[in-house]
Tab-separated table of C-alpha atoms in Angstrom:
chain	number	residue	atom	x	y	z
A	1036	MET	CA	10.666	-14.857	11.579
A	1037	VAL	CA	9.461	-11.612	10.053
A	1038	SER	CA	10.538	-8.226	11.360
A	1039	ILE	CA	8.994	-4.925	10.320
A	1040	ARG	CA	10.968	-1.697	10.429
A	1041	PRO	CA	10.720	1.809	9.030
A	1042	ALA	CA	12.267	2.012	5.579
A	1043	THR	CA	15.573	3.753	4.952
A	1044	LEU	CA	16.974	5.186	1.749
A	1045	GLY	CA	19.114	2.061	1.463
A	1046	ASP	CA	15.905	0.069	0.888
A	1047	ALA	CA	15.076	1.937	-2.330
A	1048	ASP	CA	16.158	-0.803	-4.746
A	1049	ALA	CA	14.252	-3.523	-2.900
A	1050	ILE	CA	11.105	-1.368	-2.722
A	1051	ALA	CA	11.450	-0.573	-6.437
A	1052	ARG	CA	11.621	-4.295	-7.259
A	1053	LEU	CA	8.544	-5.024	-5.132
A	1054	THR	CA	6.705	-2.134	-6.780
A	1055	ALA	CA	7.572	-3.536	-10.217
A	1056	CYS	CA	6.029	-6.884	-9.223
A	1057	ILE	CA	2.831	-5.131	-8.144
A	1058	GLN	CA	2.811	-3.127	-11.385
A	1059	GLN	CA	3.225	-6.318	-13.440
A	1060	LEU	CA	0.123	-7.797	-11.805
A	1061	HIS	CA	-1.872	-4.669	-12.659
A	1062	PHE	CA	-0.475	-4.452	-16.192
A	1063	GLU	CA	-1.379	-8.081	-16.925
A	1064	ALA	CA	-4.933	-7.602	-15.660
A	1065	LEU	CA	-5.594	-4.183	-17.238
A	1066	PRO	CA	-3.081	-3.525	-20.041
A	1067	LYS	CA	-5.190	-0.715	-21.491
A	1068	LEU	CA	-4.974	1.151	-18.205
A	1069	PHE	CA	-1.593	0.293	-16.656
A	1070	ARG	CA	1.871	0.691	-18.117
A	1071	PRO	CA	4.329	-2.201	-17.988
A	1072	PRO	CA	6.693	-2.090	-15.020
A	1073	ASN	CA	9.897	-0.128	-15.370
A	1074	GLU	CA	12.837	0.963	-13.257
A	1075	GLY	CA	11.388	4.374	-12.427
A	1076	LEU	CA	8.209	3.351	-10.612
A	1077	PHE	CA	9.515	3.971	-7.102
A	1078	PRO	CA	12.866	5.761	-7.468
A	1079	ALA	CA	15.175	6.566	-4.582
A	1080	LYS	CA	14.242	10.241	-5.027
A	1081	LYS	CA	10.590	9.440	-4.267
A	1082	LEU	CA	11.515	7.336	-1.242
A	1083	SER	CA	13.784	10.117	0.002
A	1084	ALA	CA	10.922	12.632	-0.212
A	1085	LEU	CA	8.535	10.267	1.585
A	1086	LEU	CA	11.027	9.632	4.380
A	1087	LYS	CA	11.247	13.389	4.962
A	1088	ASP	CA	7.445	13.817	4.953
A	1089	SER	CA	6.044	13.543	8.486
A	1090	ASN	CA	2.698	12.364	7.073
A	1091	SER	CA	4.226	9.420	5.195
A	1092	ILE	CA	4.838	5.964	6.586
A	1093	VAL	CA	7.065	3.574	4.661
A	1094	ALA	CA	8.113	0.269	6.169
A	1095	VAL	CA	9.717	-2.947	5.026
A	1096	ALA	CA	9.351	-6.548	6.110
A	1097	GLU	CA	12.494	-8.629	6.468
A	1098	VAL	CA	13.033	-12.350	6.798
A	1099	ASP	CA	16.623	-13.472	7.364
A	1100	ASN	CA	17.840	-9.916	6.619
A	1101	ARG	CA	16.146	-9.986	3.203
A	1102	ILE	CA	13.373	-7.537	2.305
A	1103	VAL	CA	10.297	-9.539	1.328
A	1104	GLY	CA	7.574	-6.906	1.641
A	1105	HIS	CA	6.817	-3.240	2.029
A	1106	ILE	CA	3.998	-0.859	2.831
A	1107	TYR	CA	3.546	2.806	2.024
A	1108	ALA	CA	0.829	4.824	3.750
A	1109	GLU	CA	0.064	8.406	4.624
A	1110	HIS	CA	-1.704	10.292	7.374
A	1111	VAL	CA	-4.539	12.188	5.698
A	1112	GLN	CA	-6.452	14.959	7.441
A	1113	ARG	CA	-9.561	16.295	5.746
A	1114	ALA	CA	-11.294	19.429	6.893
A	1115	GLU	CA	-14.992	19.544	7.574
A	1116	ASN	CA	-17.141	20.809	4.718
A	1117	ALA	CA	-20.849	21.228	3.973
A	1118	PHE	CA	-21.241	17.493	3.328
A	1119	ARG	CA	-18.790	15.723	5.599
A	1120	LEU	CA	-17.292	15.955	9.021
A	1121	SER	CA	-13.549	16.338	9.398
A	1122	GLU	CA	-11.573	13.134	9.503
A	1123	SER	CA	-8.087	11.931	10.197
A	1124	THR	CA	-7.144	8.598	8.642
A	1125	ILE	CA	-4.199	6.549	7.557
A	1126	TYR	CA	-4.446	5.656	3.885
A	1127	ILE	CA	-2.477	2.674	2.579
A	1128	ASN	CA	-1.249	3.562	-0.896
A	1129	GLN	CA	0.706	0.396	-1.529
A	1130	ILE	CA	1.435	-2.933	0.088
A	1131	GLY	CA	3.373	-5.761	-1.492
A	1132	VAL	CA	4.869	-9.080	-0.477
A	1133	ARG	CA	7.132	-11.182	-2.682
A	1134	GLU	CA	5.132	-14.025	-4.165
A	1135	GLU	CA	7.284	-16.754	-2.630
A	1136	ALA	CA	6.894	-15.150	0.822
A	1137	ARG	CA	3.093	-14.905	0.811
A	1138	GLY	CA	1.037	-16.851	3.317
A	1139	GLN	CA	3.625	-16.444	6.080
A	1140	GLY	CA	2.035	-13.552	7.969
A	1141	ILE	CA	4.159	-10.855	6.354
A	1142	GLY	CA	1.256	-8.816	4.992
A	1143	THR	CA	-0.509	-9.148	8.331
A	1144	ALA	CA	2.604	-7.868	10.121
A	1145	LEU	CA	2.825	-4.892	7.742
A	1146	ILE	CA	-0.830	-4.026	8.404
A	1147	ALA	CA	-0.219	-4.368	12.162
A	1148	PHE	CA	2.702	-1.926	11.873
A	1149	ILE	CA	0.371	0.629	10.272
A	1150	GLU	CA	-2.294	-0.022	12.918
A	1151	GLU	CA	0.266	0.711	15.642
A	1152	ARG	CA	1.281	3.944	13.925
A	1153	ALA	CA	-2.383	4.929	13.539
A	1154	ALA	CA	-3.026	4.340	17.241
A	1155	ALA	CA	0.024	6.431	18.158
A	1156	LEU	CA	-1.353	9.274	16.027
A	1157	GLY	CA	-4.816	8.982	17.560
A	1158	VAL	CA	-6.275	7.903	14.220
A	1159	HIS	CA	-9.260	5.578	14.400
A	1160	ALA	CA	-9.522	4.354	10.801
A	1161	ILE	CA	-7.274	3.002	8.075
A	1162	GLY	CA	-8.346	3.171	4.449
A	1163	LEU	CA	-7.155	1.593	1.234
A	1164	ASP	CA	-8.379	0.528	-2.154
A	1165	TYR	CA	-7.709	-2.366	-4.497
A	1166	TRP	CA	-8.653	-3.138	-8.085
A	1167	ALA	CA	-11.724	-5.329	-8.610
A	1168	PHE	CA	-9.726	-7.989	-10.507
A	1169	ASN	CA	-7.517	-8.536	-7.459
A	1170	THR	CA	-9.701	-10.968	-5.536
A	1171	PRO	CA	-6.782	-12.264	-3.438
A	1172	ALA	CA	-6.243	-8.710	-2.142
A	1173	ARG	CA	-9.931	-8.416	-1.320
A	1174	GLY	CA	-9.835	-11.641	0.681
A	1175	PHE	CA	-6.654	-10.596	2.460
A	1176	PHE	CA	-8.036	-7.206	3.490
A	1177	GLU	CA	-11.450	-8.534	4.511
A	1178	ALA	CA	-9.790	-11.207	6.664
A	1179	ARG	CA	-8.030	-8.377	8.506
A	1180	GLY	CA	-11.216	-6.467	9.240
A	1181	PHE	CA	-11.419	-4.065	6.302
A	1182	LYS	CA	-14.933	-3.413	5.009
A	1183	PRO	CA	-16.145	-1.653	1.843
A	1184	LEU	CA	-16.872	2.011	2.440
A	1185	GLN	CA	-17.357	3.416	-1.053
A	1186	VAL	CA	-17.814	1.592	-4.356
A	1187	LYS	CA	-16.325	3.164	-7.473
A	1188	MET	CA	-17.738	2.066	-10.831
A	1189	GLN	CA	-16.949	2.708	-14.465
A	1190	LYS	CA	-18.767	2.234	-17.758
A	1191	LYS	CA	-16.765	1.951	-20.970
A	1192	LEU	CA	-18.285	3.881	-23.842
A	1193	LYS	CA	-18.713	2.390	-27.308
A	1194	GLY	CA	-15.699	2.806	-29.511
A	1195	THR	CA	-13.210	3.014	-26.642
């Protein structure tokens, strides 16, 4: 059975390994954009800073006392401007589940953890993004009620 809990500094190595797996996926798909994974992607120093930041949410998923997933999100508050109303959202920066643990409800439990935190903060929307090549992520997020809000496009110029 999966349990979700707030991350601690002692989880840094496990989160770093999960982050490296996510980075490998991105590097393989877009090697001209992403660097290969390395040890410094999610160092303990970064986790320590996030754990001290009241706007950050970092949690891990455990099965049999083994970390098999993590999520990192932040509470974002944007002031009103001439074009948009103010908004308060939770933005998911990163979510990852070990490949062998996928399909067991772990990602869903991590999203539910963030939804509970959002409700406690009085936030009514959760945002995230994913890379277009990552169709499994798209399916996962859509199955959990996420809908496209903004589409970002790019055109490569000749000679690049």
